[in-house]
Coordinates of N, CA, C and O in Angstrom, one line a residue:
A1 N 10.6 1.7 21.6 CA 9.9 3.2 20.6 C 8.3 3.2 21.3 O 8.0 2.9 21.4
E2 N 7.8 4.8 20.6 CA 6.2 4.9 20.8 C 5.9 4.4 20.5 O 5.3 3.6 19.6
K3 N 4.2 4.2 21.9 CA 3.7 3.5 22.1 C 2.2 4.1 21.0 O 1.8 4.7 22.2
A4 N 1.6 3.7 20.4 CA -0.2 4.1 19.9 C -1.0 3.7 20.5 O -0.3 2.0 21.3
P5 N -1.9 4.6 20.8 CA -3.0 3.6 21.7 C -3.5 2.6 21.4 O -3.9 2.8 20.0
D6 N -3.6 1.8 21.8 CA -4.9 0.7 21.8 C -6.3 1.2 22.0 O -6.9 2.2 22.5
T7 N -6.6 0.3 20.4 CA -8.5 0.6 20.3 C -8.4 -0.8 20.1 O -8.3 -1.5 20.9
E8 N -10.1 -0.6 21.2 CA -10.8 -2.1 20.9 C -10.9 -3.5 19.4 O -10.4 -3.5 20.8
N9 N -10.6 -3.3 18.2 CA -10.0 -3.7 18.1 C -9.0 -4.0 16.7 O -8.9 -4.8 16.0
L10 N -8.5 -2.9 17.3 CA -6.4 -2.9 16.1 C -5.8 -2.8 17.7 O -5.9 -2.0 18.7
E11 N -4.9 -3.6 17.9 CA -4.1 -4.0 18.4 C -2.9 -2.7 18.7 O -2.1 -3.4 17.0
S12 N -2.4 -1.9 18.5 CA -0.8 -1.4 18.6 C 0.0 -2.2 17.7 O 0.6 -2.5 19.0
N13 N 1.2 -2.0 17.7 CA 2.5 -2.3 17.2 C 3.0 -1.5 17.9 O 4.5 -2.0 16.8
G14 N 2.9 -0.1 17.5 CA 3.9 1.0 18.0 C 4.2 1.5 17.1 O 3.4 2.2 15.7
I15 N 5.4 2.6 16.9 CA 5.4 4.1 15.5 C 6.3 3.1 14.7 O 7.5 2.4 15.1
V16 N 6.4 3.5 13.8 CA 7.2 2.9 12.6 C 7.9 4.6 12.1 O 7.6 5.3 11.9
I17 N 9.2 4.6 12.1 CA 9.6 5.7 11.5 C 10.0 5.6 9.8 O 10.4 4.6 10.1
V18 N 9.6 6.3 9.8 CA 10.2 6.7 7.4 C 11.3 7.8 8.0 O 11.2 8.7 8.4
G19 N 12.0 7.6 6.6 CA 12.8 8.5 6.3 C 13.6 8.5 6.5 O 14.4 8.2 8.1
P20 N 14.4 9.9 6.4 CA 13.8 11.3 6.0 C 14.0 10.8 4.7 O 14.7 10.1 3.8
L21 N 13.3 11.7 3.8 CA 14.1 11.8 2.2 C 14.8 12.9 2.1 O 14.7 14.2 2.4
E22 N 15.7 12.1 1.9 CA 16.9 13.0 0.6 C 17.1 13.3 -0.2 O 17.1 11.3 -1.3
G23 N 17.0 13.5 -1.1 CA 16.9 13.9 -3.3 C 15.4 14.5 -3.1 O 14.4 14.4 -2.0
E24 N 14.8 13.4 -4.6 CA 13.6 13.2 -4.7 C 13.0 11.5 -5.1 O 13.9 11.2 -5.3
F25 N 11.5 11.7 -4.5 CA 10.8 10.8 -4.5 C 10.0 10.3 -5.8 O 9.2 12.1 -6.2
D26 N 9.7 10.1 -7.3 CA 10.0 10.0 -7.9 C 8.1 9.1 -8.0 O 8.4 8.1 -7.7
P27 N 6.7 8.8 -8.2 CA 6.1 8.3 -7.9 C 6.1 6.8 -9.2 O 5.8 5.9 -8.3
K28 N 7.2 7.1 -10.0 CA 6.7 6.3 -10.9 C 7.3 4.8 -10.2 O 7.8 3.8 -11.1
F29 N 8.1 5.2 -8.8 CA 8.5 4.0 -8.0 C 7.2 3.4 -8.0 O 7.5 1.7 -8.5
F30 N 6.1 3.3 -7.9 CA 5.4 2.4 -8.5 C 4.9 2.6 -10.0 O 3.5 2.1 -10.2
S31 N 6.1 1.1 -10.3 CA 5.8 1.1 -11.9 C 5.4 -0.5 -11.3 O 7.0 -0.6 -11.2
N32 N 5.6 -1.1 -12.8 CA 5.6 -2.5 -13.0 C 7.6 -2.5 -14.0 O 8.2 -3.8 -14.0
D33 N 8.1 -1.7 -14.1 CA 9.4 -2.2 -14.4 C 9.9 -1.2 -13.1 O 11.0 -1.8 -13.7
N34 N 10.1 -1.4 -12.0 CA 10.8 -0.6 -11.1 C 11.4 -2.4 -10.8 O 10.6 -2.8 -9.7
K35 N 12.1 -2.9 -11.9 CA 12.6 -4.2 -10.9 C 13.1 -4.2 -9.5 O 13.5 -5.1 -9.4
S36 N 14.3 -3.1 -9.1 CA 14.8 -2.7 -8.3 C 13.4 -3.1 -7.3 O 14.5 -3.7 -5.8
A37 N 13.0 -3.2 -7.2 CA 12.0 -3.0 -6.2 C 10.8 -5.0 -5.9 O 10.8 -4.8 -5.0
Q38 N 11.3 -4.9 -6.6 CA 10.4 -6.3 -7.1 C 8.5 -5.8 -7.2 O 8.4 -6.4 -6.2
L39 N 7.7 -4.8 -7.4 CA 6.8 -4.4 -7.3 C 5.8 -5.5 -8.5 O 6.2 -5.2 -9.7
F40 N 4.5 -5.6 -8.4 CA 3.9 -5.5 -9.7 C 2.9 -4.8 -9.1 O 1.7 -4.8 -7.7
V41 N 2.1 -3.3 -10.0 CA 1.2 -2.3 -9.3 C 0.1 -2.5 -10.0 O 0.6 -2.8 -11.6
F42 N -0.9 -2.9 -9.4 CA -2.7 -3.1 -9.8 C -2.4 -1.5 -10.6 O -2.1 -0.7 -9.7
D43 N -3.6 -1.7 -12.0 CA -4.2 -0.4 -12.7 C -4.5 0.1 -11.5 O -4.4 1.4 -11.5
S44 N -5.3 -0.3 -10.7 CA -6.2 0.4 -9.8 C -5.3 1.7 -9.2 O -5.7 2.8 -8.6
F45 N -4.6 1.2 -9.3 CA -3.4 2.3 -7.9 C -2.3 3.0 -8.8 O -2.6 4.0 -8.4
K46 N -2.2 1.9 -10.1 CA -1.3 3.5 -10.6 C -2.6 3.4 -11.3 O -2.0 5.9 -11.7
N47 N -3.9 4.2 -11.4 CA -4.6 4.8 -12.8 C -5.3 6.5 -11.4 O -5.1 6.9 -12.1
K48 N -5.8 5.3 -10.0 CA -6.3 6.1 -9.1 C -5.7 7.1 -8.5 O -5.9 7.7 -7.8
I49 N -3.9 6.6 -8.1 CA -2.9 7.3 -7.4 C -2.0 7.8 -7.8 O -1.7 8.8 -7.6
A50 N -1.3 6.9 -8.3 CA -0.2 7.4 -8.4 C 0.1 8.3 -9.8 O 1.0 8.8 -9.9
K51 N -0.7 8.0 -11.0 CA -0.7 8.7 -11.9 C -0.8 10.3 -11.5 O 0.0 11.0 -12.8
S52 N -1.9 10.6 -10.6 CA -2.1 11.5 -10.3 C -0.1 12.8 -8.9 O -1.0 13.4 -9.1
A53 N -0.2 11.6 -9.3 CA 1.0 11.7 -7.8 C 1.9 12.9 -7.8 O 2.4 13.2 -9.1
R54 N 2.1 13.7 -7.3 CA 3.4 14.4 -7.4 C 4.9 14.4 -7.0 O 5.0 13.7 -6.2
H55 N 5.7 14.6 -7.6 CA 6.9 14.2 -6.4 C 7.9 15.2 -5.8 O 7.4 16.3 -5.9
V56 N 8.3 15.1 -4.6 CA 8.3 15.3 -3.7 C 9.7 14.9 -3.1 O 10.4 14.1 -3.8
S57 N 10.4 16.1 -2.4 CA 11.6 16.4 -2.0 C 12.3 16.7 -0.9 O 11.1 17.4 -0.3
E58 N 13.4 16.2 -0.6 CA 13.6 16.6 0.8 C 11.9 16.7 1.9 O 12.1 17.3 2.4
Q59 N 12.1 15.2 2.0 CA 11.0 15.2 3.7 C 11.7 14.8 4.9 O 12.0 13.9 4.3
P60 N 11.1 14.9 6.6 CA 12.1 15.4 7.6 C 11.5 13.6 7.6 O 10.8 13.4 7.0
S61 N 11.9 13.1 8.5 CA 11.8 11.6 8.7 C 10.2 11.7 9.4 O 9.3 12.9 9.5
A62 N 9.1 10.9 9.9 CA 7.4 10.7 9.8 C 7.5 9.5 10.7 O 8.4 8.3 10.3
A63 N 6.3 9.8 11.9 CA 6.5 8.7 13.1 C 5.2 8.1 12.2 O 3.8 9.3 12.0
I64 N 5.1 7.3 11.8 CA 3.0 6.9 10.9 C 3.0 5.2 12.6 O 3.9 4.5 13.1
S65 N 1.5 5.2 12.9 CA 1.4 4.2 14.1 C 0.9 3.4 13.0 O 0.4 2.8 11.8
S66 N 1.5 1.4 13.6 CA 0.8 0.6 13.1 C 0.0 -0.9 14.0 O 0.6 0.3 14.9
Y67 N -1.3 -0.9 13.4 CA -2.4 -1.6 14.3 C -2.0 -3.6 13.4 O -1.4 -2.9 12.3
T68 N -2.8 -3.9 14.6 CA -2.4 -4.7 13.9 C -4.9 -5.5 14.3 O -5.4 -4.7 15.7
L69 N -5.5 -6.7 12.7 CA -6.6 -6.2 13.5 C -6.8 -7.5 14.0 O -6.1 -8.0 13.7
T70 N -7.7 -7.3 15.0 CA -8.0 -8.4 16.4 C -9.2 -9.6 16.4 O -9.4 -10.1 16.7
K71 N -10.0 -8.4 15.0 CA -10.7 -9.1 14.8 C -10.7 -8.6 13.2 O -10.9 -7.2 12.6
A72 N -12.2 -9.5 12.5 CA -12.4 -8.8 10.7 C -13.3 -8.1 10.9 O -14.2 -7.4 11.4
M73 N -12.2 -6.6 9.9 CA -13.9 -5.2 10.1 C -13.1 -4.5 8.5 O -12.3 -5.2 8.0
N74 N -14.5 -4.2 8.5 CA -14.7 -3.4 7.3 C -13.6 -1.9 7.4 O -13.6 -1.7 8.6
D75 N -14.1 -1.0 6.5 CA -12.9 0.2 6.2 C -14.0 0.8 7.4 O -12.9 1.9 7.9
S76 N -14.7 1.2 7.4 CA -15.6 1.7 7.4 C -15.3 1.8 9.4 O -14.9 2.6 10.1
E77 N -15.0 0.1 10.0 CA -15.2 0.3 11.1 C -13.7 0.6 11.8 O -13.6 0.6 12.6
I78 N -13.1 0.4 10.4 CA -11.6 0.2 10.9 C -11.7 2.2 11.2 O -10.0 2.2 12.2
R79 N -12.0 2.8 9.6 CA -11.2 3.5 9.8 C -12.0 4.4 11.1 O -11.4 5.6 11.9
A80 N -13.2 3.8 12.5 CA -13.0 5.0 13.2 C -13.0 4.7 14.4 O -13.2 5.2 15.0
E81 N -11.5 3.9 14.2 CA -10.6 3.4 15.1 C -9.6 4.5 15.4 O -9.0 4.3 16.4
L82 N -9.2 4.6 14.6 CA -7.9 5.3 14.1 C -7.9 6.7 14.4 O -9.5 7.0 14.5
P83 N -6.7 7.0 14.5 CA -6.5 8.6 14.9 C -7.8 9.9 13.8 O -7.0 8.9 12.3
K84 N -8.2 10.8 14.1 CA -8.3 11.7 13.2 C -8.0 12.1 11.7 O -7.9 12.5 11.2
N85 N -6.6 12.0 12.1 CA -5.5 12.4 10.6 C -4.8 10.9 10.4 O -3.9 11.3 9.9
H86 N -5.8 10.3 9.9 CA -5.0 9.5 9.9 C -4.2 8.3 8.1 O -3.9 8.0 8.0
I87 N -4.8 9.6 7.4 CA -5.3 9.2 5.8 C -3.6 9.9 5.4 O -3.3 10.9 5.8
F88 N -3.3 9.2 4.9 CA -1.9 10.0 3.9 C -2.5 10.6 2.4 O -3.8 10.1 2.4
S89 N -1.7 11.5 2.3 CA -1.9 12.3 1.5 C -1.7 10.7 0.2 O -0.7 10.8 0.7
Q90 N -1.3 11.7 -1.6 CA -0.4 11.3 -2.6 C 0.9 12.1 -2.4 O 1.7 11.3 -3.2
D91 N 0.6 12.9 -1.7 CA 2.0 13.4 -1.6 C 3.3 12.7 0.5 O 4.5 12.5 -0.3
D92 N 2.4 11.3 0.3 CA 2.7 10.7 1.4 C 3.9 9.1 1.0 O 3.8 8.6 1.1
L93 N 3.2 9.4 -0.5 CA 3.3 7.4 -1.0 C 5.3 7.9 -1.0 O 5.6 6.3 -0.5
W94 N 5.7 8.2 -0.5 CA 7.1 8.0 -0.7 C 7.0 7.2 0.4 O 8.1 6.1 1.3
M95 N 6.2 8.0 1.7 CA 6.8 7.4 3.2 C 6.3 5.5 2.4 O 7.2 4.4 3.5
I96 N 5.3 5.4 1.8 CA 4.9 3.9 1.7 C 6.4 2.8 0.7 O 6.7 2.0 1.7
A97 N 6.9 3.5 0.4 CA 7.8 3.2 -0.7 C 9.5 3.0 0.3 O 9.3 2.3 0.1
D98 N 9.4 3.8 1.2 CA 10.3 3.8 2.5 C 9.7 2.0 2.9 O 10.7 1.6 2.9
L99 N 8.6 1.9 3.3 CA 8.3 0.8 4.2 C 8.9 -0.1 3.5 O 8.9 -1.6 3.6
I100 N 8.5 -0.3 2.5 CA 8.3 -1.0 1.5 C 9.9 -1.6 0.6 O 10.6 -2.5 1.1
K101 N 11.1 -0.3 1.2 CA 12.3 -1.2 0.8 C 13.0 -1.3 2.4 O 13.9 -2.1 2.0
S102 N 12.8 -0.6 3.1 CA 13.1 -0.7 4.8 C 12.6 -2.5 5.2 O 12.9 -2.5 6.2
D103 N 11.4 -3.0 4.2 CA 11.2 -4.5 4.9 C 10.5 -4.3 6.1 O 10.4 -5.2 6.9
K104 N 9.5 -2.7 6.3 CA 9.1 -3.2 7.5 C 7.4 -3.2 7.4 O 6.2 -2.8 8.9
L105 N 7.2 -3.7 6.2 CA 5.9 -4.6 6.2 C 5.7 -5.4 6.6 O 6.4 -6.7 6.0
L106 N 4.6 -6.0 6.7 CA 3.8 -8.2 6.7 C 4.5 -8.0 6.0 O 4.0 -8.1 4.0
N107 N 5.2 -9.5 5.2 CA 5.5 -10.2 4.6 C 5.2 -11.4 4.3 O 5.5 -12.0 3.5
N108 N 4.5 -12.0 5.1 CA 3.7 -13.5 4.8 C 3.0 -13.4 4.0 O 1.7 -14.2 4.0
G109 N 2.6 -12.2 3.0 CA 1.0 -12.4 1.8 C 0.1 -11.4 2.9 O -1.3 -11.4 2.2
Y110 N 0.2 -11.3 4.6 CA -1.0 -10.5 4.6 C -1.7 -9.3 4.9 O 0.0 -8.4 3.9
A111 N -2.4 -8.5 4.2 CA -2.2 -7.6 3.5 C -2.1 -6.4 4.7 O -2.2 -6.6 5.2
N112 N -1.0 -5.2 3.9 CA -0.6 -3.8 4.7 C -1.7 -3.2 4.3 O -1.8 -1.9 3.1
L113 N -1.9 -2.0 5.4 CA -3.0 -2.0 5.4 C -3.3 0.1 4.9 O -3.1 0.4 5.9
F114 N -3.5 0.8 3.5 CA -3.7 3.2 3.8 C -4.6 3.1 3.5 O -4.7 3.2 2.3
Y115 N -4.6 4.2 3.9 CA -5.8 5.2 3.5 C -5.3 6.1 3.1 O -4.4 6.9 4.0
V116 N -5.7 6.5 1.6 CA -4.5 6.9 0.6 C -6.3 7.9 0.4 O -6.2 7.5 -0.6
E117 N -6.0 9.4 0.7 CA -6.4 10.5 -0.1 C -6.6 11.0 -1.7 O -4.7 11.3 -2.0
A118 N -6.9 10.7 -2.7 CA -6.8 10.9 -3.7 C -7.4 12.0 -5.2 O -9.8 11.2 -4.7
S119 N -7.9 12.7 -5.5 CA -8.7 13.5 -6.2 C -10.0 13.8 -5.4 O -11.1 12.3 -5.7
A120 N -9.8 13.9 -3.9 CA -11.0 13.9 -3.4 C -11.5 13.1 -2.8 O -12.8 12.9 -2.3
S121 N -11.2 12.0 -2.9 CA -12.2 10.3 -2.5 C -10.7 10.1 -1.7 O -9.4 9.9 -2.0
V122 N -11.3 9.8 0.0 CA -10.6 8.0 0.3 C -10.4 6.8 -0.7 O -10.9 6.3 -0.7
L123 N -9.3 6.1 -1.1 CA -9.1 5.2 -1.4 C -8.3 4.4 -0.6 O -7.5 5.1 0.6
V124 N -8.6 2.7 0.3 CA -7.5 2.0 1.0 C -6.8 1.3 -0.4 O -6.6 0.6 -1.2
V125 N -5.1 1.8 -0.2 CA -4.3 1.2 -0.7 C -4.0 -0.8 -0.1 O -3.6 -0.6 1.2
R126 N -4.0 -1.4 -0.4 CA -3.2 -3.1 0.3 C -1.4 -2.6 -0.2 O -1.7 -2.7 -1.6
V127 N -1.3 -3.2 0.5 CA 0.5 -3.7 -0.1 C 0.7 -5.2 0.7 O 0.1 -5.5 1.8
Y128 N 1.1 -5.6 -0.7 CA 0.9 -7.1 0.1 C 2.8 -8.2 -0.6 O 2.7 -8.0 -1.8
R129 N 2.7 -8.9 0.0 CA 3.8 -9.9 -0.8 C 3.9 -11.1 -1.5 O 2.7 -12.0 -0.4
S130 N 4.1 -11.7 -1.9 CA 3.0 -12.4 -3.1 C 4.0 -13.2 -4.1 O 4.8 -12.6 -4.8
G131 N 5.1 -14.4 -3.3 CA 5.9 -14.7 -3.5 C 7.9 -13.4 -3.6 O 7.0 -13.4 -1.9
S132 N 8.1 -13.6 -4.5 CA 8.6 -12.0 -4.3 C 8.6 -10.9 -4.0 O 10.1 -10.3 -4.6
D133 N 7.0 -10.7 -5.1 CA 7.5 -9.2 -5.3 C 6.1 -9.2 -4.3 O 5.6 -9.3 -3.2
W134 N 6.1 -7.2 -4.6 CA 5.1 -6.5 -3.0 C 3.7 -6.6 -4.7 O 4.3 -5.3 -5.0
C135 N 2.6 -6.5 -4.4 CA 1.7 -5.7 -4.8 C 0.9 -4.5 -4.7 O 0.8 -5.0 -3.2
V136 N 0.8 -4.2 -4.9 CA 0.2 -3.0 -4.5 C -0.8 -2.5 -5.1 O -1.3 -2.8 -7.0
R137 N -2.4 -2.6 -4.6 CA -3.3 -1.9 -5.3 C -4.6 -1.2 -4.0 O -4.7 -0.9 -3.0
A138 N -5.2 -0.8 -5.3 CA -6.2 0.3 -4.4 C -7.6 -0.3 -4.3 O -7.8 -0.9 -5.2
W139 N -8.6 0.0 -3.8 CA -9.5 0.0 -3.8 C -10.4 0.3 -3.2 O -10.2 1.9 -2.3
E140 N -11.5 1.2 -3.8 CA -12.8 1.6 -3.2 C -13.1 1.6 -1.2 O -13.0 0.0 -1.5
L141 N -13.7 2.6 -1.4 CA -14.5 2.1 0.7 C -14.9 1.1 0.3 O -16.3 1.0 -0.2
G142 N -15.3 0.0 1.5 CA -15.7 -1.4 1.6 C -15.8 -1.9 0.1 O -16.2 -2.9 0.3
E143 N -14.9 -1.0 -0.3 CA -15.1 -2.4 -1.7 C -14.8 -4.0 -2.1 O -15.2 -4.9 -2.2
Y144 N -13.4 -3.8 -0.9 CA -13.0 -5.4 -0.5 C -13.6 -6.3 0.2 O -14.0 -7.4 0.5
G145 N -14.3 -5.9 0.6 CA -15.6 -6.0 2.5 C -15.0 -6.5 3.4 O -14.0 -5.3 4.2
R146 N -14.8 -7.5 4.7 CA -13.9 -7.4 5.3 C -12.4 -7.6 5.2 O -12.4 -9.2 4.7
W147 N -11.5 -7.2 6.2 CA -9.9 -7.1 6.1 C -9.9 -8.7 7.5 O -10.3 -8.2 8.2
S148 N -9.4 -9.8 7.0 CA -9.1 -10.6 8.7 C -8.4 -10.3 9.1 O -7.7 -9.8 9.5
V149 N -8.6 -10.7 10.6 CA -7.4 -11.3 11.6 C -6.2 -10.9 11.0 O -5.9 -11.8 10.4
G150 N -5.0 -9.9 11.8 CA -3.9 -10.0 11.4 C -3.3 -9.3 10.7 O -2.3 -9.5 10.2
R151 N -4.0 -9.0 10.3 CA -3.5 -7.6 8.5 C -3.3 -6.5 10.0 O -3.5 -5.5 10.9
R152 N -2.6 -5.8 8.8 CA -2.3 -5.1 9.4 C -2.5 -3.2 8.7 O -2.3 -3.1 7.7
V153 N -2.4 -2.3 10.1 CA -3.0 -1.2 9.5 C -2.7 0.0 9.3 O -2.4 0.0 10.7
F154 N -2.4 0.3 8.6 CA -0.5 2.1 8.7 C -1.4 3.5 9.1 O -3.0 3.6 8.7
S155 N -1.4 4.4 10.2 CA -1.7 5.6 10.8 C -1.4 7.1 9.7 O 0.0 6.7 11.3
R156 N -1.5 7.7 9.5 CA -0.6 9.1 9.5 C -1.0 9.6 11.2 O -1.9 9.6 11.5
N157 N 0.6 10.0 11.2 CA 0.2 10.9 13.5 C 0.1 12.2 12.6 O -0.7 12.8 14.2
S158 N -0.2 13.0 11.8 CA -0.7 14.0 11.7 C -0.5 14.9 10.2 O -0.3 14.1 9.7

């Protein structure tokens, strides 16, 4: 796999390929009624991101960079080390769903972080495994505090 560049406090895990999306993606994938995906979706994600997301269809494969935090960092510090175009849009939610379904995320309870733009602001989305469920939650930037060493952050590459 192609390797993303290492930064000072983010260690590259390389490139993860998602997709292609064949057919249509319904943002309602991110609901607590989705038993096939074993999801627990917090209201913060449903109300701030998923509720206003659109259906998307027929998307090509995409390359996403993956990094592991080598020191505890807050959102500003993390984002300063990510590529300029690291932010996912609401139309990219299918990519997060693909990563969940294909089991390409950390599944040890540690956070998988995505910076997603919704309603003209950027939120951090935390996806983590708790028992048999994938939990999905949105936080305002800086709200969580410092993300611990070993957490993974994903970056859009274009």
